[in-house]
Short mmCIF file of C-alpha atoms in Angstrom, two decimals:
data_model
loop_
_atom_site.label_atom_id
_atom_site.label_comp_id
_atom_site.label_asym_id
_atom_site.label_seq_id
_atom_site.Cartn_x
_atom_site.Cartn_y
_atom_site.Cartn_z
CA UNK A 878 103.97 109.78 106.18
CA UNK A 879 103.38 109.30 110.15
CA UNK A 880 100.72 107.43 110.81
CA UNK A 881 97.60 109.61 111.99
CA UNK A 882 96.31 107.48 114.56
CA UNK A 883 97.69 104.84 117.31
CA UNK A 884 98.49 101.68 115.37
CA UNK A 885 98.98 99.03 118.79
CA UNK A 886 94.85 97.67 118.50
CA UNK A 887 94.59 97.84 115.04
CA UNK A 888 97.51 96.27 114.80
CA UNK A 889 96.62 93.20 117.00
CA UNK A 890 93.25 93.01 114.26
CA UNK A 891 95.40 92.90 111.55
CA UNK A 892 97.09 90.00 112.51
CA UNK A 893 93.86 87.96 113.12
CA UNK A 894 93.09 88.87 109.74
CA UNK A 895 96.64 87.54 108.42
CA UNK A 896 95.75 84.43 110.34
CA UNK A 897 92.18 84.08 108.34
CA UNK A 898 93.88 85.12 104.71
CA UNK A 899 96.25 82.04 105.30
CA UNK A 900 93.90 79.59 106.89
CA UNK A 901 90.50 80.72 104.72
CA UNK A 902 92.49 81.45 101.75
CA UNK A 903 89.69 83.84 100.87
CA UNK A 904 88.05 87.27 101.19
CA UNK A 905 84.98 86.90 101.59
CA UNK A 906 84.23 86.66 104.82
CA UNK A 907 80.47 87.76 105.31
CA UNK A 908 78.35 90.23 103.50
CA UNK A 909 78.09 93.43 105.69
CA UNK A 910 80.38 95.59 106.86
CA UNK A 911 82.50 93.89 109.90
CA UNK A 912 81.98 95.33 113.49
CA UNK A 913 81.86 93.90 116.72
CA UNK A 914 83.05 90.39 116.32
CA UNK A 915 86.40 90.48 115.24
CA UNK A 916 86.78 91.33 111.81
CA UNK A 917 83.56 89.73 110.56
CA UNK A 918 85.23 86.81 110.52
CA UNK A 919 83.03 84.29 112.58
CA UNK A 920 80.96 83.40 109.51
CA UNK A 921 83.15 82.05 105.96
CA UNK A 922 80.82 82.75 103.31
CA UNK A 923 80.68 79.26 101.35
CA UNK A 924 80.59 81.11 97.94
CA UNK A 925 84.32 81.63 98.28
CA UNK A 926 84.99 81.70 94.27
CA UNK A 927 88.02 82.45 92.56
CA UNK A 928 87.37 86.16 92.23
CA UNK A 929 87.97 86.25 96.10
CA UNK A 930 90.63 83.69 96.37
CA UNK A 931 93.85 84.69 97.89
CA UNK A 932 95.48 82.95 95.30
CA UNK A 933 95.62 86.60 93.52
CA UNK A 934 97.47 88.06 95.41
CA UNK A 935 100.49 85.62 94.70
CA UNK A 936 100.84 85.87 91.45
CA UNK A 937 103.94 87.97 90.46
CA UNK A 938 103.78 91.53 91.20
CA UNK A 939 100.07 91.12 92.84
CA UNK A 940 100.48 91.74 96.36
CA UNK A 941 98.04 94.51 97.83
CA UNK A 942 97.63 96.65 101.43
CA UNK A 943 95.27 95.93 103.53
CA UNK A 944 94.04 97.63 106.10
CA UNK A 945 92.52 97.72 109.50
CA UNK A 946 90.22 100.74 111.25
CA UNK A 947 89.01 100.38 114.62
CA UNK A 948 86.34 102.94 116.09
CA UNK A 949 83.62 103.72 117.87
CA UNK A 950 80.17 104.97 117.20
CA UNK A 951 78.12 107.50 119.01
CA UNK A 952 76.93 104.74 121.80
CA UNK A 953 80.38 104.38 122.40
CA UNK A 954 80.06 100.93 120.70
CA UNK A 955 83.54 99.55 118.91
CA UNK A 956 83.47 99.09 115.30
CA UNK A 957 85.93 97.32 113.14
CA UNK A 958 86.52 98.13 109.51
CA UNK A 959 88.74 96.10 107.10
CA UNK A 960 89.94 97.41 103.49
CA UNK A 961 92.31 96.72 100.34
CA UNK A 962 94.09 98.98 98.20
CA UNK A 963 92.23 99.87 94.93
CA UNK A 964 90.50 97.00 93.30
CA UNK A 965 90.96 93.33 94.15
CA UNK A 966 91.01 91.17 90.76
CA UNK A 967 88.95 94.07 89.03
CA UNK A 968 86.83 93.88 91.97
CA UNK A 969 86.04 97.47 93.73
CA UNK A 970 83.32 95.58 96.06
CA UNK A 971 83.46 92.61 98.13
CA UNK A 972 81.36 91.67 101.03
CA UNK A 973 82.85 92.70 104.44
CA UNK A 974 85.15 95.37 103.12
CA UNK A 975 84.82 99.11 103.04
CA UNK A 976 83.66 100.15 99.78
CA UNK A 977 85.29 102.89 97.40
CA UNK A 978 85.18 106.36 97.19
CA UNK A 979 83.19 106.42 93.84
CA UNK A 980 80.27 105.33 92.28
CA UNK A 981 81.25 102.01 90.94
CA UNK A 982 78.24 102.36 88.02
CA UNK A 983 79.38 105.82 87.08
CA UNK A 984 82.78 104.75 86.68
CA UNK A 985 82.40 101.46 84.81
CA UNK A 986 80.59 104.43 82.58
CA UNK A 987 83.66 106.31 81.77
CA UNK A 988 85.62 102.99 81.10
CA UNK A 989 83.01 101.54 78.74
CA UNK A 990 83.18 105.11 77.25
CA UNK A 991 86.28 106.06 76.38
CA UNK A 992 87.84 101.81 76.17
CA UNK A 993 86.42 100.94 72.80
CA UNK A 994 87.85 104.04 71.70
CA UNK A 995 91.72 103.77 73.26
CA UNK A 996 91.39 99.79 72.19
CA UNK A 997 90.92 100.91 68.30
CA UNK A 998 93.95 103.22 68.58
CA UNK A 999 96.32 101.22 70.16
CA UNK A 1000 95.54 98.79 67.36
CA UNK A 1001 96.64 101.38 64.85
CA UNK A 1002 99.48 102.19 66.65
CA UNK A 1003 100.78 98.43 66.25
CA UNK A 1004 99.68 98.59 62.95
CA UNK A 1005 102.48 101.45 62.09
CA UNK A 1006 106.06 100.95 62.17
CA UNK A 1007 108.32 103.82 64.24
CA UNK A 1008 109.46 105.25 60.91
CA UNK A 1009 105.37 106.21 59.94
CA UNK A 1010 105.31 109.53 60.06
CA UNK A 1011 101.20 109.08 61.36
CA UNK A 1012 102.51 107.22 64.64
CA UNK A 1013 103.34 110.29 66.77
CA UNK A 1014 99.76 111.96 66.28
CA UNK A 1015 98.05 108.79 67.22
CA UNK A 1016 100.19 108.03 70.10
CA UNK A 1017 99.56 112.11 70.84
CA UNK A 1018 95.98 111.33 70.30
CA UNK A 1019 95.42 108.20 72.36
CA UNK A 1020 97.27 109.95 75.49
CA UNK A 1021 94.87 113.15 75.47
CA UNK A 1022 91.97 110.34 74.95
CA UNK A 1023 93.35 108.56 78.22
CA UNK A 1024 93.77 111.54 80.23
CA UNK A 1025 90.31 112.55 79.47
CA UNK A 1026 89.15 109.69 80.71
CA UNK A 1027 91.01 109.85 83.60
CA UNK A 1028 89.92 112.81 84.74
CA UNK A 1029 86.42 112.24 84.54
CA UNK A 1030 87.23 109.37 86.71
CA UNK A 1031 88.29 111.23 89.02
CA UNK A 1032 85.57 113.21 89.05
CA UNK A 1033 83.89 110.78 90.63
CA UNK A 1034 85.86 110.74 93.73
CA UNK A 1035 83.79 112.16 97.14
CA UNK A 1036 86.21 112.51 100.07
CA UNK A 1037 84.16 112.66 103.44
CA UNK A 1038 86.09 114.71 106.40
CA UNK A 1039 86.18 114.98 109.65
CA UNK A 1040 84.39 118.00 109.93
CA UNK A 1041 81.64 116.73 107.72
CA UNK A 1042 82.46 117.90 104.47
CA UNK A 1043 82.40 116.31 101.11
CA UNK A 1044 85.27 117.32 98.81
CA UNK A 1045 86.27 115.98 95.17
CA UNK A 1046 89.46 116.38 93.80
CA UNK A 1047 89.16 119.96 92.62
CA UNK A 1048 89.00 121.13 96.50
CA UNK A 1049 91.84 119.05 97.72
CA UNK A 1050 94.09 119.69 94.42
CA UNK A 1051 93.62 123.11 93.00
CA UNK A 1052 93.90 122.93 89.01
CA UNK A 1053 94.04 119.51 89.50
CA UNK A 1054 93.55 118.81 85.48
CA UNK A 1055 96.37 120.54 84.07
CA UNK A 1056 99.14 118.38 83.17
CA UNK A 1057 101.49 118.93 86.08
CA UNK A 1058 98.74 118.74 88.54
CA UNK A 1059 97.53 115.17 88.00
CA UNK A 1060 97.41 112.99 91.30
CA UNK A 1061 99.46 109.82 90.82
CA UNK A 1062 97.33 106.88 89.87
CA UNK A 1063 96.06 105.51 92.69
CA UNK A 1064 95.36 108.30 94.97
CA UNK A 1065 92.51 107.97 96.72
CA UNK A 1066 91.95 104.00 96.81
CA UNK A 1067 94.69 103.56 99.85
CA UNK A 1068 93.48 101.65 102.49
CA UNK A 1069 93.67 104.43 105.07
CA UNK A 1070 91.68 106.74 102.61
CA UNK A 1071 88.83 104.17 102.50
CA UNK A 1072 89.19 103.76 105.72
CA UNK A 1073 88.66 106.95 107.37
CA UNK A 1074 85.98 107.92 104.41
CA UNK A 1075 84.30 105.22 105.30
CA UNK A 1076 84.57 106.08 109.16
CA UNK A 1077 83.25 109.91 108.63
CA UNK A 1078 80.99 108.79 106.23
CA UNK A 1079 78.94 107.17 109.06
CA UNK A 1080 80.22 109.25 112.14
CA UNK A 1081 82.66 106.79 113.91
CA UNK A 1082 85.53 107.85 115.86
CA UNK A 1083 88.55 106.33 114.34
CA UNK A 1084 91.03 104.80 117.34
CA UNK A 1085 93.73 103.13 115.56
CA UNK A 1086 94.92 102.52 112.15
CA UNK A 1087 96.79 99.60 110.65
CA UNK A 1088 98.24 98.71 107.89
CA UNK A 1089 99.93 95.19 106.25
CA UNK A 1090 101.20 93.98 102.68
CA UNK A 1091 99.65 90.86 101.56
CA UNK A 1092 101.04 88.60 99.10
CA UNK A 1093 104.12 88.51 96.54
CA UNK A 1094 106.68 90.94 96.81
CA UNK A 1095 106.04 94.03 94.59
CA UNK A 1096 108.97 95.00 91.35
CA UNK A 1097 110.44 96.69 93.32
CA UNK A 1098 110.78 95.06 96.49
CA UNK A 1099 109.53 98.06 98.53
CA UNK A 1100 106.61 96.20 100.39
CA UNK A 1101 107.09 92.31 101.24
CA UNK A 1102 104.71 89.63 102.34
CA UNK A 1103 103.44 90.53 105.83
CA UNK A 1104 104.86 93.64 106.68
CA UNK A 1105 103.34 96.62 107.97
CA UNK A 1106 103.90 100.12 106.87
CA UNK A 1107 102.52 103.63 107.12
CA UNK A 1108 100.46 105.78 104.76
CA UNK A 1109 102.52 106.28 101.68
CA UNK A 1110 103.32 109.65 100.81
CA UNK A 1111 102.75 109.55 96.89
CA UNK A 1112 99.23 109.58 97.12
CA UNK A 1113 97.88 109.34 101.00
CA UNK A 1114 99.87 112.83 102.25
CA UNK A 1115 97.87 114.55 99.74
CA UNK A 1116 94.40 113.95 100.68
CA UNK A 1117 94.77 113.11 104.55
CA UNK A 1118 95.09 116.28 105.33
CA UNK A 1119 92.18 117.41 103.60
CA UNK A 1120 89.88 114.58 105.14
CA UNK A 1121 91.71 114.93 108.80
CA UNK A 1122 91.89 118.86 108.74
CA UNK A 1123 95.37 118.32 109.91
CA UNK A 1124 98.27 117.50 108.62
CA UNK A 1125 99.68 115.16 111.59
CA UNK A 1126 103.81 114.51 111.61
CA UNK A 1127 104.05 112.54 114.73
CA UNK A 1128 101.14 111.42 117.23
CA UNK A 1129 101.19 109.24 120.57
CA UNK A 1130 99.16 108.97 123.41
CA UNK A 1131 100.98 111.84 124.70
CA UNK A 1132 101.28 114.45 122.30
CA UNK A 1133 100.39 115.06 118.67
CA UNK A 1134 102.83 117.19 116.16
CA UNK A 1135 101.09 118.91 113.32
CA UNK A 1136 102.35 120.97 110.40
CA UNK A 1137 100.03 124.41 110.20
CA UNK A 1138 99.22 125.63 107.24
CA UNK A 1139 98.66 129.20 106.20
CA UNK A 1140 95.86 131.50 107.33
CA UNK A 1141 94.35 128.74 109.90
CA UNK A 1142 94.16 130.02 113.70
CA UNK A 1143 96.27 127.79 116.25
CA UNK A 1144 93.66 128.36 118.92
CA UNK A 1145 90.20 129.60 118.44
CA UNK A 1146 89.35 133.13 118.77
CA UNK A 1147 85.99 135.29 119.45
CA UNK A 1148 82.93 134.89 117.26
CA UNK A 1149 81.58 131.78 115.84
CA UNK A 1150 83.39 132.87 112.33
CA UNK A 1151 87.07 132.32 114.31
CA UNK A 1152 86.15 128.79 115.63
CA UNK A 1153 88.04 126.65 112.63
CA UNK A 1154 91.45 126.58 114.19
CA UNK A 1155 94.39 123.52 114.65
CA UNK A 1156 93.36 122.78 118.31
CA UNK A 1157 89.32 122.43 117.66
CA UNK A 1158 90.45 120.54 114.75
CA UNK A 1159 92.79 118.25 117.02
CA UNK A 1160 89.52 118.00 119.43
CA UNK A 1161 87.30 117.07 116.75
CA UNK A 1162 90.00 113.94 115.82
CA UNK A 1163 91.07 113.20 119.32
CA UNK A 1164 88.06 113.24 121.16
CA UNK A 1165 89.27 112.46 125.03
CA UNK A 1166 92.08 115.31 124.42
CA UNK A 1167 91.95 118.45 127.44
CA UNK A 1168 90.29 121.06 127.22
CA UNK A 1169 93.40 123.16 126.48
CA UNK A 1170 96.00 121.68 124.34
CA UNK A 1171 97.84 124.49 123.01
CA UNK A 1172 101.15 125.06 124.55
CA UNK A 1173 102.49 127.75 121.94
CA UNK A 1174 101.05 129.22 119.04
CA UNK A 1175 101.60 130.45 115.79
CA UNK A 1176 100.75 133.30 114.03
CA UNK A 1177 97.25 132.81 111.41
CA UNK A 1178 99.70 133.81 108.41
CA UNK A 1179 102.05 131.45 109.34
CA UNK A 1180 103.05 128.30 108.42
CA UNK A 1181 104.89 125.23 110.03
CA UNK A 1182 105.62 122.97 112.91
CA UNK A 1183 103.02 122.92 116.01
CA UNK A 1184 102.91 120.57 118.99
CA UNK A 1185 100.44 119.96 121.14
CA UNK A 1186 99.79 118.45 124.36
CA UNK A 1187 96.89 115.83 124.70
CA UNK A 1188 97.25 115.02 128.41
CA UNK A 1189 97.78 117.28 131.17
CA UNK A 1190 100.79 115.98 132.49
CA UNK A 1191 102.40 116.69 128.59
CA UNK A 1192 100.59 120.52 128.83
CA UNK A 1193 102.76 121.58 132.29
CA UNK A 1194 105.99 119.43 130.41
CA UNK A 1195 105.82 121.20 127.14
CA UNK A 1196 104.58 124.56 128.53
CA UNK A 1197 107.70 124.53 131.24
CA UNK A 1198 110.06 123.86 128.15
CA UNK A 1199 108.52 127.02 126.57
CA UNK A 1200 108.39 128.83 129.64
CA UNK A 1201 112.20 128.22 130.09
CA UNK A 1202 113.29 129.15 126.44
CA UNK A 1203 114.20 125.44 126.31
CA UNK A 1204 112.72 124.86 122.50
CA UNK A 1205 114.49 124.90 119.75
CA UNK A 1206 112.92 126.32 116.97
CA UNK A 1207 113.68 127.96 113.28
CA UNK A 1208 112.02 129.46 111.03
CA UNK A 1209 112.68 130.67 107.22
CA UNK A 1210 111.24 133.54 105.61
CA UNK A 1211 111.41 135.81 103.02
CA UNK A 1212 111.89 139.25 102.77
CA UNK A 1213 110.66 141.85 100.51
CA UNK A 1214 113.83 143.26 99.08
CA UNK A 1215 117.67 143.35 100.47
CA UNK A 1216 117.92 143.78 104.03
CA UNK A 1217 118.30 147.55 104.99
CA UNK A 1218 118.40 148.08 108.84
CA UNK A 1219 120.94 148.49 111.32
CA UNK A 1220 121.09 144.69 112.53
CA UNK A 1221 122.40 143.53 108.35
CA UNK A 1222 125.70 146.06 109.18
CA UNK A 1223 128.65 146.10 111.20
CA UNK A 1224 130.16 148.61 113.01
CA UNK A 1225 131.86 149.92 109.61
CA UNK A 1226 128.57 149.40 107.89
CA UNK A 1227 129.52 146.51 105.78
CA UNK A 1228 126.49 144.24 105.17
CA UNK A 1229 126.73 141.49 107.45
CA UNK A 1230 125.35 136.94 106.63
CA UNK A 1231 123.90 136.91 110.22
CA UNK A 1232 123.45 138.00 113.92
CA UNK A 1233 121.25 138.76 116.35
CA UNK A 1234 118.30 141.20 116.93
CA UNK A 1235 117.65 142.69 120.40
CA UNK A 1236 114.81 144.68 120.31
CA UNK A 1237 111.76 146.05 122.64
CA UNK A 1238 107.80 146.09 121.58
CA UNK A 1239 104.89 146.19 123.42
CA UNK A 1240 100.87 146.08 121.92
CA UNK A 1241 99.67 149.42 120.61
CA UNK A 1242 96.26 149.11 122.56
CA UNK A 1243 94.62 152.17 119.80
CA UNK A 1244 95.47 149.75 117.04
CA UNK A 1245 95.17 145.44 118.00
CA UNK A 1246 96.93 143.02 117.56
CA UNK A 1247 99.63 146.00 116.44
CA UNK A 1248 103.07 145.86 118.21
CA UNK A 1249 105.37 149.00 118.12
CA UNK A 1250 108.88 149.79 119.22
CA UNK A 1251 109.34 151.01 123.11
CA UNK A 1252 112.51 151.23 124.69
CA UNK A 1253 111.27 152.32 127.80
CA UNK A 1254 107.62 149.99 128.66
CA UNK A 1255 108.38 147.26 125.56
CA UNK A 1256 109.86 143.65 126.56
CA UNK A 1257 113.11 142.45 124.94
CA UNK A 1258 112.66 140.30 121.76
CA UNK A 1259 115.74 138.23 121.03
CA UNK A 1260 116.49 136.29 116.92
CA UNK A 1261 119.04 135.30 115.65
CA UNK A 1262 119.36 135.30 112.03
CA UNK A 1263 121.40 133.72 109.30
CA UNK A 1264 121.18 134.69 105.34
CA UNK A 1265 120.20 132.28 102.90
CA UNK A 1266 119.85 133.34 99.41
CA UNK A 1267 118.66 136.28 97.27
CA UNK A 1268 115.38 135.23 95.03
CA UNK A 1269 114.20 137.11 92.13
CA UNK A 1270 110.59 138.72 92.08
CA UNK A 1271 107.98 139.63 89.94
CA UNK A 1272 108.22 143.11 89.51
CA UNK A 1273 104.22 143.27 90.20
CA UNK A 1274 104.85 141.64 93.76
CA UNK A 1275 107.95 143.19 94.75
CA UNK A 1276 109.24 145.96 93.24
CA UNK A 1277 112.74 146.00 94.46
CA UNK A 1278 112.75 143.02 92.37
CA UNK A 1279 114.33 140.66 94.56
CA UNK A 1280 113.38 138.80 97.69
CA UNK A 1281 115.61 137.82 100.51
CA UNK A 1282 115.80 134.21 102.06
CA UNK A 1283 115.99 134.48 106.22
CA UNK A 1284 116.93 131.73 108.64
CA UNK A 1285 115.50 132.86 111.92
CA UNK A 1286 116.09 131.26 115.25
CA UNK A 1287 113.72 132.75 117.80
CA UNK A 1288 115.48 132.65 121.71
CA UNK A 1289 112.20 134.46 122.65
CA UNK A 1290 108.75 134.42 121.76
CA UNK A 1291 107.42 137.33 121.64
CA UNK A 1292 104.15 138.55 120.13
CA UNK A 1293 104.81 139.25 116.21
CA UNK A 1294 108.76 139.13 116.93
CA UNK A 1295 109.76 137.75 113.68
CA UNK A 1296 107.25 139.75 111.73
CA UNK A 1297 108.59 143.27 113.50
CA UNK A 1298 112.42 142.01 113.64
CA UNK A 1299 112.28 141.71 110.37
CA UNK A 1300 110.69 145.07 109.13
CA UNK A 1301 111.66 147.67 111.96
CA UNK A 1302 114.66 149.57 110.75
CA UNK A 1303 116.16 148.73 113.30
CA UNK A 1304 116.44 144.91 112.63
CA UNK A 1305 116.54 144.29 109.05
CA UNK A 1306 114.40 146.89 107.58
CA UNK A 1307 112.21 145.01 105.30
CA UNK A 1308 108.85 142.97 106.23
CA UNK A 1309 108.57 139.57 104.85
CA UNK A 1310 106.63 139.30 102.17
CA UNK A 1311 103.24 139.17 101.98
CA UNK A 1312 102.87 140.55 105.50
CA UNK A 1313 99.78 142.42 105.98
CA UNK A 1314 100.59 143.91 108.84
CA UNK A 1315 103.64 145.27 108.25
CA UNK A 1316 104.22 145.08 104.91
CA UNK A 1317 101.98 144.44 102.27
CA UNK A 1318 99.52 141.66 100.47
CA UNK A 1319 98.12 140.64 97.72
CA UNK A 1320 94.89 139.35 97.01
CA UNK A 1321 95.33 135.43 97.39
CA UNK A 1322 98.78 135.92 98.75
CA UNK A 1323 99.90 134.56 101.58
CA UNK A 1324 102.64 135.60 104.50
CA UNK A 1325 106.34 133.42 103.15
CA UNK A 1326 107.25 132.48 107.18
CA UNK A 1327 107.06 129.00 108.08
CA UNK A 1328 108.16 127.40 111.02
CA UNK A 1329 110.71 124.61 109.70
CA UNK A 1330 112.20 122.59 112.68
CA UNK A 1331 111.25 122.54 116.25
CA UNK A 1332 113.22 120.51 118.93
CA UNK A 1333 111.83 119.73 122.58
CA UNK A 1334 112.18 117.01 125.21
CA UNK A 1335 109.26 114.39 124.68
CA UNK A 1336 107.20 114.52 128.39
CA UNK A 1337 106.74 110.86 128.94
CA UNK A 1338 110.10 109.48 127.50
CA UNK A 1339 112.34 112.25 127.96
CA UNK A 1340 113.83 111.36 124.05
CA UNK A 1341 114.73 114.91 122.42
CA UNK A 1342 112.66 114.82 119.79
CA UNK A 1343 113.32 116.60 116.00
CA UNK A 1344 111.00 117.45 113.88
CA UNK A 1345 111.52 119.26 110.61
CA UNK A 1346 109.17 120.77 107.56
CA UNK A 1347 110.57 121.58 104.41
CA UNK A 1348 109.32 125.66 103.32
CA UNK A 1349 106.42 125.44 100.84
CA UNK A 1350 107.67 128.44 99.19
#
């Protein structure tokens, strides 16, 4: 995954901290927490024993991530934060490093619980030969023991957010302890996950993020000694975006790129209950961003690609780009049933792959946010659209029993124009599904429209930049 924060000063850090794991040979630097001087690093502890040595990390198949964090604390003060991946020689805790996200106590706990117990059945299971006919159950047995034991483990995980909120693993992965729902092994002891817990844990504004590989080269050869790399996406894209409140896909100085999710406001609205929205969540990680950052929006219900401006000179940029109908952007949706309306028929009234939608709406003031059809005072919403596929539907959620997969390419970007394009029978007749609007919901349903690739001209380097989000549903 992208990196969510600048990695140039962190960067520099980490490579002072190469220089003392080759010179020092050792982690142990000093015994609190490092900030200010750089890295901690001024003062060797002289109980340097094996448990700390660098030596483990070069054994075959031992090289680790490390990581650096550098913020700043309410005084403005900068703090620097070093980590490693998981445990280092069975060690969770070591002087000078940012500590796990679980009780250490509680979980040596669960280990000395269920170990004894896993121990005496593998020794039965070498005991058998493949041909017993006892080996499967015990093999069956010692599996459901191990998963038992891992989930109570991760139990014990506490995830502290941005916004101040503490989340375990049922919050962040929903039915997290049925069988296909299981977090990789691993997730949550990343070095950017201990990291920024660590950081919003004590209220520090994180700056920049680093990370490096340490050691000998892993199996498979996918991280090699000295190297620096991003947050993985096995385990760190599912919980960042829990702890961040954002799921970032690009960041710079400039501008930031974030993938929305579903029934989350793009900018906030009236009422303290309509404050949680992407841009107070960008202010709340990006601290020095302007006032206003939006430059488009999307819709609560949907989902997908959002960029935002974190300079001023980026806002006009971006904002002209929009203005002149210079963004490229699609979309895919689907719809409740086959399309029905004029625009999915020729001239003969054969059913047609794709076109275009021209059609006028304007607000209904008597019924907000509402738009209706108006030839004469509505302005001109242009889409093109493509077909996809047909879907098959639960008969209790759609009862034309089939759903309808959209492409649609926006050339304007007007209020609820995919959402009305899509429904009015004079577009394609049906409203996506899950629409509440203009269709129907649900309870716990959401609207199927996310925005899946948006194209623009970057407003510092002038790159065209492409950015693209796979549909969730």
């Amino acid at each position: 995954m992208f990196p969510p924060f600048p990695t140039e000063l962190a960067k520099k850090y980490c490579q002072i901290l190469i220089q003392f794991l080759d010179s020092k040979k050792c982690l142990n630097f000093n015994k609190g927490i490092c900030q200010e001087d750089i890295l901690g690093t001024n003062q060797i502890n002289s109980n340097c024993t094996n448990n700390y040595s660098t030596d483990y990390v070069f054994c075959p198949g031992q090289g680790q991530m490390f990581g650096v964090l550098v913020c700043k604390n309410i005084n403005e003060k900068i703090v620097i934060l070093k980590a490693f991946s998981g445990q280092y020689n069975s060690k969770w805790i070591i002087p000078g490093w940012v500590p796990p996200l679980l009780d250490v106590d509680l979980y040596n706990q669960v280990v000395s619980t269920y170990d004894k117990s896993i121990k005496n059945l593998t020794n039965k299971i070498n005991s058998f030969t493949k041909e017993d006919s006892i080996l499967k159950e015990l093999q069956q047995k010692r599996k459901e023991l191990s998963r038992q034991a891992l989930k109570e483990i991760y139990n014990l995980y506490q995830f502290h957010c941005a916004d101040g909120k503490i989340l375990g693993f049922r919050e962040i992965l929903k039915g997290f302890e049925n069988e296909n729902k299981m977090p990789p092994t691993g997730t949550g002891d990343c070095c950017t996950t201990k990291l920024l817990n660590y950081a919003f844990q004590n209220q520090l504004i994180p700056l920049s993020l680093c990370e490096f590989f340490y050691g000998s080269p892993t199996a498979s050869k996918k991280r090699s000694h000295k190297s620096f790399y991003p947050p993985c996406d096995e385990k760190c894209s599912l919980v960042l975006p829990f702890m961040l409140g954002l799921k970032i896909e690009y960041q710079d100085e400039h501008i930031v790129v974030v993938d929305k999710p579903a029934n989350l406001l793009s900018v906030p609205g009236r009422g303290e209950d309509k404050q949680d929205c992407i841009v107070n969540r960008l202010k709340t990680l990006f601290p020095n961003c302007i006032v206003q950052p939006s430059v488009h929006r999307l819709d609560m219900d949907t989902s997908g690609l959002l960029v935002l401006a974190l300079t001023e000179k980026a806002h006009r940029f971006l904002s002209e780009q929009f203005m002149n109908g210079t963004v490229y952007k699609e979309y895919e949706a689907l719809l409740r049933g086959k399309p029905c309306g004029k625009a999915a028929f020729d001239n003969e009234k054969k059913s047609i792959n794709y076109g275009t939608i021209k059609l006028p709406f304007r607000l209904d003031i008597e019924n907000r946010p509402y738009q209706i059809y108006d030839k004469e005072k509505g302005k001109i919403g242009i889409t093109d659209w493509v077909f996809m596929e047909y879907k098959k539907c639960p008969k209790e959620i759609c009862h034309e029993k089939v759903l309808t997969r959209i492409k649609f390419i926006p050339k304007t970007g007007r209020t609820h124009q995919l959402r009305l394009h899509s429904m009015h029978p004079e577009g394609l007749g049906i409203p996506i599904q899950g629409d509440r609007l203009y269709g129907s919901r649900l309870e716990g349903e959401r609207m199927m429209l996310h925005a899946t690739k948006l194209k623009f001209i970057h407003p510092e380097t002038l790159e065209l930049l492409t950015f693209k989000s796979p549909s969730p549903f």
